[in-house]
Amino acid sequence: MSQFKAHSVLPGFNLALGFTLLYLSLIVLIPLSALFFKTATLGWGGFWEVVTGERVLAALRVTFVTSFAAAVINALFGLIVAWVLVRYRFPGKRIVDALVDLPFALPTAVAGIVLATLYAPNGWLGQHFAAHDIKVAYTPLGIVVALTFIGLPFVVRTVQPVLADVEAEVEEAAASLGAGRWDVFRRVIFPAIYPALLTGFALAFARAIGEYGSVIFIAGNMPYISEIAPLLIVAKLEQYDYAGATAIAVAMLLISFALLLSINALQWWSSRRGGR
Amino acid sequence: MSITIENLNKSFGAYKALDNINLEVNSGELLALLGPSGCGKTSLLRIIGGMELADTGKLLFHGEDVRQRDARERNVGFVFQHYALFRHMTVFENVAFGLRVKPKKERHSEAEIKRRVHELLSLVQLDFLHDRYPAQLSGGQRQRIALARALAVEPKILLLDEPFGALDAQVRKELRRWLRRLHDELHITSIFVTHDQEEALEVADRVVVMNKGRIEQVGTPDEVYAAPATPFVYQFIGNVNLFHSRDHAPWTEHHGDAVAYVRPHDIDISVLPQDDTALPVEVKLVRAIGSVVRVEVAADDSSELIEIELSRERFDAAPLANGDRVFIRPRQFRVFETGEQHEFSAT
């Protein structure tokens, strides 16, 4: 132990590390390893058979593609919302600021039902889309809408403080050196907020992958088209196929882990480039 | 490039930041805007730099009206108190920034940019830091990089907002001498803002003393120190003693409601009364500070302290101690009345 312990003025290294490991074990590692143990009862062949099933592959594809799309939309519009909240003063700003967090507070099933009602072909919003032959509810597009809704706060809340930290002076300096608005954003502001934007994106993405409650109401849940992987897990559970359910969960977990790890690596790489 | 400012006004809501400013900055001079915080000096600088717009008045660069021109079109270099470096860029990229954002037609080749950046970094004596990030530099180094960055676009005017304000005393002193030398080399019209009178007097060709949005006096460092135009300038630049009518009447022969301003080193101190106008005082405190000795005295019927500065030599010739009873008499003073000013010299 002692060779890992660098000398530090902060006391309680052993205690803090011990607590961290215990806590992580209880909350994260033990449940996750239970998942792996249950899956292991299938054996490699059984596992492979479940996760490469045509319907499972389709569901995984729907989950990751819609989650990615929602995270991209959130990154873009979340950035704009954060920008407006940081840079401008307008009446009702505090209310708008509070509104951003609402998707966190609302039970996701409620959100799903409301969105499904609004975006249904005869709903308030859905009828306008239907007039242009665009179906939102009960298609993958509807899933993206639901996932965008629940993921909105992540990007806004991660970018907002970092953007507020970019001093106006830095922008003035860039302008006095002859930089146009686009150059100022591209060369000065964006590099500063990029790591936070990536974090927000990763959080929104991860949240969307695991989302169940809001999606099932708006998705229509048609196999191969708008059926998400978490729904398939629930379906397996209802058929008492516990090992099959955990196998899909393990597959999702591994893919998510690989994706989040690569986002982290990207972040590490860009922050090293930034010299911080 | 010369700068002409005529009848310039600027308000922030009800607060008048600049009140009818008229100023002529000569081509190639180094001008200091000096004043206490909130006097409008930074607002004036930011208006010249195009970061802020004046409400009314004229702003001319070499006779040409630039009020409608954006900061990026004014060709003005700006140096900020807190450096405002781009922290995700290396020192090299910071300095190269102004060259890289030029429109395609005017942009130099990569080799030319490289050559010029290294030339500028050599000018500020920091070429060896070219691949570092701002966070890895000291405050003094950062400010020199900020200056190199501003100079990269070959500005016709250089504006510096409290450039040494965030640095410690030793570095400040070094940097301001260095700035003076740099200016003598480049001869670029420069304006710097400071609240430090020593800095203004040491570095600038001319000093503009500002107070409450107005210009109190414009002059060479010697003029503003030796011949302050207003009571404010007297008090802001250097130390000064104030004598009210009752006390100064014997010397000034001025009996109105007026105040006499006397510099601490313009007061004679003597054990015997110099003449019948001398003021009897008691020595309250003697402090030797380097080459000068500061003596604080008070008149018999007053608790107000009068500060006197003596050279070390003079003090050693006739030492004083707390409680000594002596006489003082000003060699030189200036009386300001409400509304008008009179200058008198003691004989």
CSV table of N, CA, C and O in Angstrom, one decimal, chain A residues 162 165-167 169-181 183-184 187-189 191-192 272-276, chain B residues 46 51 70-72 76-78 80-89 94 97-98 100-101 133 135 149-150 153 161:
chain,number,residue,atom,x,y,z
A,162,VAL,N,-18.5,27.1,-17.5
A,162,VAL,CA,-17.3,27.3,-18.2
A,162,VAL,C,-17.3,28.5,-19.1
A,162,VAL,O,-16.4,29.3,-19.2
A,165,ASP,N,-16.9,31.6,-17.4
A,165,ASP,CA,-15.6,31.8,-17.0
A,165,ASP,C,-14.7,32.4,-18.1
A,165,ASP,O,-13.6,32.9,-17.8
A,166,VAL,N,-15.2,32.4,-19.3
A,166,VAL,CA,-14.4,33.0,-20.4
A,166,VAL,C,-14.6,34.5,-20.3
A,166,VAL,O,-15.7,35.0,-20.5
A,167,GLU,N,-13.5,35.2,-19.9
A,167,GLU,CA,-13.7,36.6,-19.7
A,167,GLU,C,-14.0,37.4,-20.9
A,167,GLU,O,-13.5,37.1,-22.0
A,169,GLU,N,-12.8,40.1,-21.6
A,169,GLU,CA,-11.6,40.7,-22.0
A,169,GLU,C,-10.9,39.9,-23.1
A,169,GLU,O,-10.3,40.5,-23.9
A,170,VAL,N,-11.0,38.6,-22.9
A,170,VAL,CA,-10.3,37.8,-23.9
A,170,VAL,C,-10.9,38.0,-25.3
A,170,VAL,O,-10.2,38.0,-26.3
A,171,GLU,N,-12.2,38.1,-25.3
A,171,GLU,CA,-12.9,38.4,-26.6
A,171,GLU,C,-12.5,39.8,-27.1
A,171,GLU,O,-12.4,39.9,-28.3
A,172,GLU,N,-12.5,40.7,-26.2
A,172,GLU,CA,-12.1,42.1,-26.6
A,172,GLU,C,-10.7,42.1,-27.2
A,172,GLU,O,-10.4,42.8,-28.2
A,173,ALA,N,-9.8,41.3,-26.5
A,173,ALA,CA,-8.4,41.2,-27.0
A,173,ALA,C,-8.4,40.7,-28.4
A,173,ALA,O,-7.7,41.2,-29.3
A,174,ALA,N,-9.2,39.6,-28.7
A,174,ALA,CA,-9.2,39.0,-30.0
A,174,ALA,C,-9.8,40.0,-31.0
A,174,ALA,O,-9.2,40.1,-32.1
A,175,ALA,N,-10.8,40.7,-30.6
A,175,ALA,CA,-11.4,41.7,-31.6
A,175,ALA,C,-10.4,42.8,-31.9
A,175,ALA,O,-10.2,43.2,-33.0
A,176,SER,N,-9.6,43.3,-30.9
A,176,SER,CA,-8.7,44.3,-31.1
A,176,SER,C,-7.5,43.8,-32.0
A,176,SER,O,-6.8,44.6,-32.6
A,177,LEU,N,-7.3,42.5,-32.1
A,177,LEU,CA,-6.3,42.0,-32.9
A,177,LEU,C,-6.8,41.7,-34.4
A,177,LEU,O,-6.2,41.2,-35.2
A,178,GLY,N,-8.1,42.1,-34.6
A,178,GLY,CA,-8.7,42.1,-35.9
A,178,GLY,C,-9.5,40.9,-36.2
A,178,GLY,O,-9.9,40.6,-37.3
A,179,ALA,N,-9.8,40.1,-35.2
A,179,ALA,CA,-10.6,38.8,-35.4
A,179,ALA,C,-12.1,39.2,-35.5
A,179,ALA,O,-12.6,40.0,-34.8
A,180,GLY,N,-12.7,38.6,-36.5
A,180,GLY,CA,-14.2,38.8,-36.7
A,180,GLY,C,-14.9,37.9,-35.7
A,180,GLY,O,-14.3,37.1,-35.0
A,181,ARG,N,-16.3,38.0,-35.6
A,181,ARG,CA,-17.0,37.3,-34.7
A,181,ARG,C,-16.9,35.8,-34.8
A,181,ARG,O,-16.8,35.1,-33.8
A,183,ASP,N,-14.3,34.1,-36.1
A,183,ASP,CA,-13.0,33.8,-35.6
A,183,ASP,C,-12.9,33.8,-34.1
A,183,ASP,O,-12.2,32.9,-33.6
A,184,VAL,N,-13.5,34.7,-33.5
A,184,VAL,CA,-13.5,34.8,-32.0
A,184,VAL,C,-14.2,33.5,-31.5
A,184,VAL,O,-13.6,32.9,-30.5
A,187,ARG,N,-11.9,30.3,-32.7
A,187,ARG,CA,-10.5,30.2,-32.2
A,187,ARG,C,-10.3,30.4,-30.7
A,187,ARG,O,-9.4,30.0,-30.1
A,188,VAL,N,-11.3,31.2,-30.1
A,188,VAL,CA,-11.1,31.6,-28.7
A,188,VAL,C,-12.1,30.9,-27.8
A,188,VAL,O,-11.8,30.3,-26.8
A,189,ILE,N,-13.4,31.1,-28.1
A,189,ILE,CA,-14.4,30.6,-27.2
A,189,ILE,C,-14.6,29.1,-27.3
A,189,ILE,O,-14.6,28.4,-26.2
A,191,PRO,N,-12.6,26.5,-28.2
A,191,PRO,CA,-11.6,25.7,-27.6
A,191,PRO,C,-11.7,25.7,-26.1
A,191,PRO,O,-11.4,24.7,-25.4
A,192,ALA,N,-12.2,26.8,-25.5
A,192,ALA,CA,-12.2,26.9,-24.1
A,192,ALA,C,-13.4,26.1,-23.5
A,192,ALA,O,-13.3,25.5,-22.4
A,272,ARG,N,-4.7,17.9,-22.8
A,272,ARG,CA,-3.3,17.9,-22.8
A,272,ARG,C,-2.7,18.8,-23.8
A,272,ARG,O,-1.8,19.5,-23.6
A,273,ARG,N,-3.5,18.9,-24.9
A,273,ARG,CA,-3.1,19.8,-26.0
A,273,ARG,C,-3.3,21.2,-25.5
A,273,ARG,O,-2.6,22.1,-25.9
A,274,GLY,N,-4.3,21.4,-24.6
A,274,GLY,CA,-4.6,22.7,-24.1
A,274,GLY,C,-3.6,23.1,-22.9
A,274,GLY,O,-3.7,24.2,-22.4
A,275,GLY,N,-2.7,22.2,-22.5
A,275,GLY,CA,-1.7,22.6,-21.6
A,275,GLY,C,-2.3,22.8,-20.2
A,275,GLY,O,-1.7,23.5,-19.4
A,276,ARG,N,-3.5,22.2,-19.9
A,276,ARG,CA,-4.0,22.4,-18.5
A,276,ARG,C,-4.1,21.1,-17.8
A,276,ARG,O,-4.2,20.1,-18.4
B,46,ARG,N,-10.9,52.8,-23.2
B,46,ARG,CA,-11.7,51.8,-24.0
B,46,ARG,C,-12.5,52.5,-25.1
B,46,ARG,O,-12.8,51.8,-26.1
B,51,MET,N,-13.7,49.6,-27.7
B,51,MET,CA,-14.5,48.6,-26.9
B,51,MET,C,-15.7,49.2,-26.3
B,51,MET,O,-16.6,48.5,-25.8
B,70,ASP,N,-15.2,49.9,-35.9
B,70,ASP,CA,-15.2,48.8,-34.9
B,70,ASP,C,-13.8,48.6,-34.3
B,70,ASP,O,-12.8,49.1,-34.9
B,71,ALA,N,-13.7,48.0,-33.1
B,71,ALA,CA,-12.4,47.7,-32.5
B,71,ALA,C,-11.5,47.0,-33.5
B,71,ALA,O,-10.3,47.4,-33.6
B,72,ARG,N,-12.0,46.1,-34.3
B,72,ARG,CA,-11.1,45.3,-35.1
B,72,ARG,C,-10.7,46.1,-36.4
B,72,ARG,O,-9.7,45.7,-37.0
B,76,VAL,N,-5.6,49.2,-33.4
B,76,VAL,CA,-5.1,49.7,-32.1
B,76,VAL,C,-4.7,48.4,-31.3
B,76,VAL,O,-5.5,47.5,-31.3
B,77,GLY,N,-3.5,48.4,-30.7
B,77,GLY,CA,-3.1,47.3,-29.9
B,77,GLY,C,-3.6,47.6,-28.5
B,77,GLY,O,-3.5,48.7,-28.0
B,78,PHE,N,-4.1,46.6,-27.8
B,78,PHE,CA,-4.7,46.8,-26.5
B,78,PHE,C,-4.0,45.8,-25.5
B,78,PHE,O,-4.0,44.6,-25.8
B,80,PHE,N,-4.3,44.4,-21.6
B,80,PHE,CA,-5.2,44.4,-20.4
B,80,PHE,C,-4.4,44.2,-19.1
B,80,PHE,O,-3.4,43.6,-19.1
B,81,GLN,N,-5.1,44.7,-18.0
B,81,GLN,CA,-4.5,44.5,-16.7
B,81,GLN,C,-4.2,43.0,-16.4
B,81,GLN,O,-3.2,42.6,-15.9
B,82,HIS,N,-5.2,42.2,-16.7
B,82,HIS,CA,-5.1,40.8,-16.4
B,82,HIS,C,-4.7,39.9,-17.6
B,82,HIS,O,-5.1,38.8,-17.8
B,83,TYR,N,-3.9,40.6,-18.5
B,83,TYR,CA,-3.3,39.9,-19.6
B,83,TYR,C,-4.2,39.5,-20.7
B,83,TYR,O,-4.0,39.7,-21.9
B,84,ALA,N,-5.4,38.8,-20.4
B,84,ALA,CA,-6.3,38.3,-21.3
B,84,ALA,C,-5.7,37.5,-22.4
B,84,ALA,O,-6.0,37.6,-23.6
B,85,LEU,N,-4.7,36.6,-22.0
B,85,LEU,CA,-4.1,35.7,-23.0
B,85,LEU,C,-5.0,34.6,-23.3
B,85,LEU,O,-5.9,34.3,-22.5
B,86,PHE,N,-4.9,34.0,-24.5
B,86,PHE,CA,-5.7,32.8,-24.8
B,86,PHE,C,-5.0,31.6,-24.2
B,86,PHE,O,-4.0,31.2,-24.6
B,87,ARG,N,-5.7,31.0,-23.2
B,87,ARG,CA,-5.0,30.1,-22.3
B,87,ARG,C,-4.9,28.7,-23.0
B,87,ARG,O,-4.1,27.9,-22.6
B,88,HIS,N,-5.6,28.4,-24.0
B,88,HIS,CA,-5.5,27.1,-24.7
B,88,HIS,C,-4.5,27.2,-25.8
B,88,HIS,O,-4.3,26.2,-26.5
B,89,MET,N,-3.8,28.3,-26.0
B,89,MET,CA,-2.8,28.4,-27.1
B,89,MET,C,-1.5,28.6,-26.5
B,89,MET,O,-1.3,29.2,-25.4
B,94,ASN,N,-0.4,32.5,-29.4
B,94,ASN,CA,-1.0,33.8,-28.9
B,94,ASN,C,-0.5,35.0,-29.7
B,94,ASN,O,-1.3,35.8,-30.1
B,97,PHE,N,-1.8,35.0,-33.3
B,97,PHE,CA,-3.2,35.1,-33.5
B,97,PHE,C,-3.6,36.2,-34.4
B,97,PHE,O,-4.4,36.0,-35.4
B,98,GLY,N,-3.1,37.4,-34.2
B,98,GLY,CA,-3.5,38.6,-35.0
B,98,GLY,C,-3.1,38.4,-36.4
B,98,GLY,O,-3.7,39.0,-37.3
B,100,ARG,N,-2.9,35.4,-37.9
B,100,ARG,CA,-3.7,34.3,-38.5
B,100,ARG,C,-5.1,34.7,-38.9
B,100,ARG,O,-5.7,34.1,-39.7
B,101,VAL,N,-5.7,35.7,-38.2
B,101,VAL,CA,-7.1,36.0,-38.4
B,101,VAL,C,-7.2,37.1,-39.5
B,101,VAL,O,-8.3,37.6,-39.7
B,133,TYR,N,2.5,27.3,-22.3
B,133,TYR,CA,1.2,27.8,-22.3
B,133,TYR,C,1.2,29.0,-21.2
B,133,TYR,O,2.0,29.0,-20.3
B,135,ALA,N,-0.5,29.5,-18.6
B,135,ALA,CA,-0.5,29.1,-17.2
B,135,ALA,C,0.8,28.8,-16.7
B,135,ALA,O,1.0,28.8,-15.5
B,149,ARG,N,1.9,40.2,-28.4
B,149,ARG,CA,0.7,39.9,-29.2
B,149,ARG,C,0.0,41.1,-29.8
B,149,ARG,O,-0.4,41.1,-30.9
B,150,ALA,N,0.0,42.2,-28.9
B,150,ALA,CA,-0.7,43.4,-29.4
B,150,ALA,C,0.2,44.0,-30.5
B,150,ALA,O,-0.3,44.6,-31.5
B,153,VAL,N,0.3,42.9,-34.8
B,153,VAL,CA,-0.5,43.4,-36.0
B,153,VAL,C,-0.1,44.8,-36.4
B,153,VAL,O,-0.7,45.5,-37.1
B,161,ASP,N,-4.0,49.2,-20.4
B,161,ASP,CA,-4.9,49.4,-19.3
B,161,ASP,C,-4.3,48.9,-18.0
B,161,ASP,O,-4.3,47.7,-17.8
